[in-house]
Amino acid sequence: MKEWKDAWIIFAKDLRLDRMYLVWNLVFMIYTGVMMSTLFHSREEARAVMNPMADFLLLILVPMVGFYFSRRSFNYIKEDSYTKMLLHYRTLPIPDTTIMKSRLIQFATAIPLNSLILFTTVYFMFVAMGIKMGLAQYLAFVLTWIGYVLAMNGLYIYFEFMKKGRTYLWMMVLQLVVIAVGAFAVSWFDGNLLQWTLDYSERHALLSPVMWGTLVVGAVILSIFCSITRRSLNKRDLAR
């Protein structure tokens, strides 16, 4: 219990220090929601290009609901800020498990807040564009992609804590390449992840097997990566 209490203290302290970044976080989520909605709506005009672009945008931007913008996240390349954070907490000393729990608290609070802002914006843009979708069906669509958020943020947490900033950067570049290739490959075979998840959500609502499948798989992947990170964190040589 003490570790969780200390983790909440770390989380609250970080939030106070970065409170101005929360404004940018809000603005970015609204902007992303508007941009995504516009791109989704324009798919019919240039299907060959816009379908993979819509999928690419979803796969890249949606995982961002799992964290808040902060000074640390903006400076991880230039200052290797995550490694410096770990060094600082070790000198206090604060157990690695407490640091890990504070990151999980950030993740658990960011997802509902950022998802509410992003997907509410998308929903009202859909309404404005004449795209009709019931609330239960839209919630199923949102939860389907939240499963993807869980999986991807497990990977992000691992690289934040286990790798230096430049390595993290190159892994993000590799992620972009893999997702871009994957999105265009799906489109090449006449597939569309966005439309597929929308169709399943509209057909099955909260009983959607795709929704429950992604939530379960996402939770398992998140748990695996967090477990690996927690066990390996105290073995990491922060001086290298």
Short mmCIF file of C-alpha atoms in Angstrom, two decimals:
data_model
loop_
_atom_site.label_atom_id
_atom_site.label_comp_id
_atom_site.label_asym_id
_atom_site.label_seq_id
_atom_site.Cartn_x
_atom_site.Cartn_y
_atom_site.Cartn_z
CA MET A 1 0.00 0.00 0.00
CA LYS A 2 2.87 2.40 0.79
CA GLU A 3 4.29 1.90 -2.71
CA TRP A 4 0.95 2.84 -4.28
CA LYS A 5 0.66 5.88 -2.00
CA ASP A 6 4.18 7.00 -2.96
CA ALA A 7 3.37 6.34 -6.62
CA TRP A 8 0.34 8.65 -6.39
CA ILE A 9 2.57 11.34 -4.83
CA ILE A 10 5.03 11.05 -7.75
CA PHE A 11 2.20 11.18 -10.26
CA ALA A 12 0.60 14.23 -8.63
CA LYS A 13 3.97 16.02 -8.46
CA ASP A 14 4.64 15.39 -12.17
CA LEU A 15 1.15 16.60 -13.03
CA ARG A 16 1.65 19.86 -11.10
CA LEU A 17 5.00 20.53 -12.75
CA ASP A 18 3.60 19.89 -16.23
CA ARG A 19 0.15 21.44 -15.82
CA MET A 20 0.68 23.83 -18.75
CA TYR A 21 1.36 20.84 -20.98
CA LEU A 22 -2.11 19.55 -20.11
CA VAL A 23 -3.55 22.51 -22.02
CA TRP A 24 -1.60 21.43 -25.11
CA ASN A 25 -2.72 17.88 -24.43
CA LEU A 26 -6.37 19.03 -24.56
CA VAL A 27 -5.81 21.08 -27.73
CA PHE A 28 -3.97 18.24 -29.45
CA MET A 29 -6.69 15.70 -28.69
CA ILE A 30 -9.41 17.99 -30.06
CA TYR A 31 -7.32 18.80 -33.15
CA THR A 32 -6.59 15.11 -33.71
CA GLY A 33 -10.27 14.26 -33.41
CA VAL A 34 -11.21 16.90 -36.02
CA MET A 35 -8.42 15.82 -38.36
CA MET A 36 -9.29 12.13 -38.06
CA SER A 37 -12.98 12.81 -38.69
CA THR A 38 -12.22 14.87 -41.79
CA LEU A 39 -9.92 12.19 -43.15
CA PHE A 40 -12.46 9.43 -42.49
CA HIS A 41 -15.17 11.42 -44.26
CA SER A 42 -12.99 12.04 -47.33
CA ARG A 43 -12.14 8.38 -47.89
CA GLU A 44 -14.80 7.93 -50.57
CA GLU A 45 -13.34 10.65 -52.80
CA ALA A 46 -9.93 8.98 -53.16
CA ARG A 47 -10.33 5.49 -51.73
CA ALA A 48 -6.98 4.07 -52.91
CA VAL A 49 -5.02 6.72 -51.01
CA MET A 50 -7.36 7.72 -48.18
CA ASN A 51 -8.19 4.23 -46.90
CA PRO A 52 -4.60 3.35 -45.97
CA MET A 53 -4.04 6.91 -44.74
CA ALA A 54 -7.04 6.64 -42.41
CA ASP A 55 -5.77 3.33 -41.05
CA PHE A 56 -2.24 4.74 -40.67
CA LEU A 57 -3.55 7.76 -38.80
CA LEU A 58 -5.61 5.61 -36.45
CA LEU A 59 -2.73 3.22 -35.75
CA ILE A 60 -0.28 6.05 -35.05
CA LEU A 61 -2.39 8.61 -33.19
CA VAL A 62 -4.84 6.58 -31.12
CA PRO A 63 -2.14 5.11 -28.79
CA MET A 64 -1.34 8.68 -27.70
CA VAL A 65 -4.43 8.63 -25.48
CA GLY A 66 -2.36 6.48 -23.10
CA PHE A 67 -0.17 9.30 -21.83
CA TYR A 68 -0.14 13.00 -21.03
CA PHE A 69 2.08 15.46 -22.81
CA SER A 70 4.89 16.49 -20.50
CA ARG A 71 8.27 18.18 -20.50
CA ARG A 72 9.78 14.72 -20.17
CA SER A 73 7.99 13.29 -23.19
CA PHE A 74 8.96 16.27 -25.36
CA ASN A 75 12.65 16.15 -24.37
CA TYR A 76 13.31 12.40 -24.36
CA ILE A 77 15.63 12.63 -27.41
CA LYS A 78 17.56 15.80 -26.59
CA GLU A 79 17.96 15.20 -22.86
CA ASP A 80 17.34 11.44 -22.52
CA SER A 81 14.80 12.60 -19.94
CA TYR A 82 13.41 9.18 -18.96
CA THR A 83 16.89 7.89 -18.07
CA LYS A 84 17.58 11.07 -16.08
CA MET A 85 14.30 10.60 -14.25
CA LEU A 86 15.28 7.06 -13.23
CA LEU A 87 18.72 8.23 -12.09
CA HIS A 88 17.13 10.97 -10.01
CA TYR A 89 14.67 8.64 -8.31
CA ARG A 90 17.39 6.07 -7.57
CA THR A 91 19.44 8.69 -5.72
CA LEU A 92 16.51 9.57 -3.42
CA PRO A 93 16.17 6.43 -3.23
CA ILE A 94 12.76 5.43 -4.56
CA PRO A 95 12.11 1.74 -5.42
CA ASP A 96 11.75 0.88 -9.08
CA THR A 97 8.38 -0.73 -8.37
CA THR A 98 7.06 2.60 -7.07
CA ILE A 99 8.27 4.39 -10.22
CA MET A 100 6.61 1.71 -12.34
CA LYS A 101 3.35 2.08 -10.44
CA SER A 102 3.37 5.87 -10.88
CA ARG A 103 3.66 5.33 -14.65
CA LEU A 104 0.72 2.91 -14.55
CA ILE A 105 -1.33 5.48 -12.63
CA GLN A 106 -0.53 8.03 -15.33
CA PHE A 107 -1.61 5.52 -17.98
CA ALA A 108 -4.82 4.56 -16.14
CA THR A 109 -5.88 8.20 -15.70
CA ALA A 110 -4.82 9.36 -19.18
CA ILE A 111 -6.83 6.76 -21.11
CA PRO A 112 -10.34 7.77 -19.92
CA LEU A 113 -9.62 11.52 -20.03
CA ASN A 114 -7.91 11.61 -23.43
CA SER A 115 -10.29 9.05 -24.94
CA LEU A 116 -13.27 11.11 -23.81
CA ILE A 117 -11.86 14.24 -25.46
CA LEU A 118 -10.68 12.55 -28.67
CA PHE A 119 -13.59 10.23 -29.37
CA THR A 120 -16.26 12.74 -28.29
CA THR A 121 -14.77 15.16 -30.82
CA VAL A 122 -14.85 12.45 -33.49
CA TYR A 123 -18.45 11.53 -32.63
CA PHE A 124 -19.74 15.10 -32.91
CA MET A 125 -17.81 15.58 -36.14
CA PHE A 126 -19.48 12.42 -37.46
CA VAL A 127 -22.89 13.84 -36.49
CA ALA A 128 -22.05 17.14 -38.20
CA MET A 129 -21.05 15.25 -41.35
CA GLY A 130 -24.26 13.23 -41.36
CA ILE A 131 -22.61 9.94 -40.38
CA LYS A 132 -25.16 8.19 -38.17
CA MET A 133 -24.06 5.70 -35.51
CA GLY A 134 -25.79 4.63 -32.30
CA LEU A 135 -24.08 5.33 -28.98
CA ALA A 136 -23.72 1.61 -28.15
CA GLN A 137 -22.20 0.93 -31.57
CA TYR A 138 -19.86 3.90 -31.27
CA LEU A 139 -18.79 2.83 -27.77
CA ALA A 140 -17.96 -0.61 -29.17
CA PHE A 141 -15.85 1.06 -31.87
CA VAL A 142 -14.02 3.13 -29.24
CA LEU A 143 -13.38 0.13 -26.97
CA THR A 144 -12.10 -1.88 -29.93
CA TRP A 145 -9.37 0.69 -30.43
CA ILE A 146 -8.74 1.02 -26.68
CA GLY A 147 -7.60 -2.61 -26.82
CA TYR A 148 -4.98 -1.52 -29.35
CA VAL A 149 -4.01 1.36 -27.04
CA LEU A 150 -3.38 -1.10 -24.19
CA ALA A 151 -1.06 -3.22 -26.33
CA MET A 152 0.94 -0.32 -27.79
CA ASN A 153 1.40 1.45 -24.47
CA GLY A 154 2.88 -1.69 -22.96
CA LEU A 155 5.58 -1.38 -25.61
CA TYR A 156 5.98 2.37 -25.01
CA ILE A 157 6.40 1.89 -21.27
CA TYR A 158 9.07 -0.75 -21.88
CA PHE A 159 11.14 1.54 -24.11
CA GLU A 160 10.68 4.56 -21.83
CA PHE A 161 12.20 2.72 -18.90
CA MET A 162 14.59 0.28 -20.55
CA LYS A 163 16.22 2.21 -23.42
CA LYS A 164 17.96 5.52 -23.94
CA GLY A 165 16.22 8.35 -25.77
CA ARG A 166 17.90 7.80 -29.15
CA THR A 167 17.09 4.09 -29.10
CA TYR A 168 13.49 4.97 -28.25
CA LEU A 169 13.44 7.37 -31.21
CA TRP A 170 14.68 4.74 -33.67
CA MET A 171 12.13 2.25 -32.38
CA MET A 172 9.39 4.83 -33.00
CA VAL A 173 10.72 5.37 -36.54
CA LEU A 174 10.67 1.61 -37.10
CA GLN A 175 7.11 1.52 -35.75
CA LEU A 176 6.06 4.19 -38.26
CA VAL A 177 7.57 2.21 -41.13
CA VAL A 178 5.97 -1.08 -40.04
CA ILE A 179 2.55 0.53 -39.56
CA ALA A 180 2.76 2.36 -42.91
CA VAL A 181 3.69 -0.85 -44.74
CA GLY A 182 0.96 -2.75 -42.88
CA ALA A 183 -1.72 -0.13 -43.66
CA PHE A 184 -0.92 -0.11 -47.38
CA ALA A 185 -0.67 -3.92 -47.45
CA VAL A 186 -4.17 -4.21 -45.95
CA SER A 187 -5.45 -1.72 -48.52
CA TRP A 188 -3.72 -3.62 -51.35
CA PHE A 189 -5.87 -6.63 -50.50
CA ASP A 190 -9.00 -4.43 -50.45
CA GLY A 191 -9.10 -4.30 -46.67
CA ASN A 192 -9.70 -1.33 -44.40
CA LEU A 193 -9.20 -1.57 -40.64
CA LEU A 194 -11.31 1.48 -39.93
CA GLN A 195 -14.27 0.22 -41.94
CA TRP A 196 -13.87 -3.30 -40.58
CA THR A 197 -14.01 -2.16 -36.95
CA LEU A 198 -16.91 0.19 -37.74
CA ASP A 199 -18.84 -2.62 -39.44
CA TYR A 200 -18.35 -5.05 -36.55
CA SER A 201 -19.29 -2.37 -34.04
CA GLU A 202 -22.47 -1.44 -35.92
CA ARG A 203 -23.44 -5.09 -36.37
CA HIS A 204 -22.77 -6.41 -32.86
CA ALA A 205 -22.55 -3.28 -30.63
CA LEU A 206 -21.20 -4.18 -27.18
CA LEU A 207 -21.31 -7.90 -28.03
CA SER A 208 -18.73 -7.39 -30.78
CA PRO A 209 -16.20 -10.27 -30.73
CA VAL A 210 -13.61 -7.92 -32.24
CA MET A 211 -14.06 -5.46 -29.38
CA TRP A 212 -13.72 -8.12 -26.68
CA GLY A 213 -10.86 -9.79 -28.53
CA THR A 214 -8.80 -6.62 -28.81
CA LEU A 215 -9.48 -5.68 -25.17
CA VAL A 216 -8.36 -9.10 -23.90
CA VAL A 217 -5.31 -9.32 -26.18
CA GLY A 218 -4.37 -5.70 -25.42
CA ALA A 219 -4.64 -6.27 -21.66
CA VAL A 220 -2.50 -9.42 -21.89
CA ILE A 221 0.20 -7.68 -23.96
CA LEU A 222 0.22 -4.69 -21.59
CA SER A 223 0.54 -7.02 -18.61
CA ILE A 224 3.41 -8.96 -20.21
CA PHE A 225 5.42 -5.86 -21.12
CA CYS A 226 4.82 -4.25 -17.70
CA SER A 227 5.93 -7.46 -15.98
CA ILE A 228 9.10 -7.64 -18.10
CA THR A 229 9.83 -3.95 -17.45
CA ARG A 230 9.27 -4.27 -13.70
CA ARG A 231 11.56 -7.30 -13.41
CA SER A 232 14.28 -5.80 -15.61
CA LEU A 233 14.27 -2.21 -14.40
CA ASN A 234 16.50 -2.70 -11.37
CA LYS A 235 19.05 -4.49 -13.57
CA ARG A 236 19.39 -1.66 -16.07
CA ASP A 237 22.72 0.15 -16.00
CA LEU A 238 21.63 3.79 -16.23
CA ALA A 239 25.20 5.00 -16.75
CA ARG A 240 25.43 3.32 -20.17
#
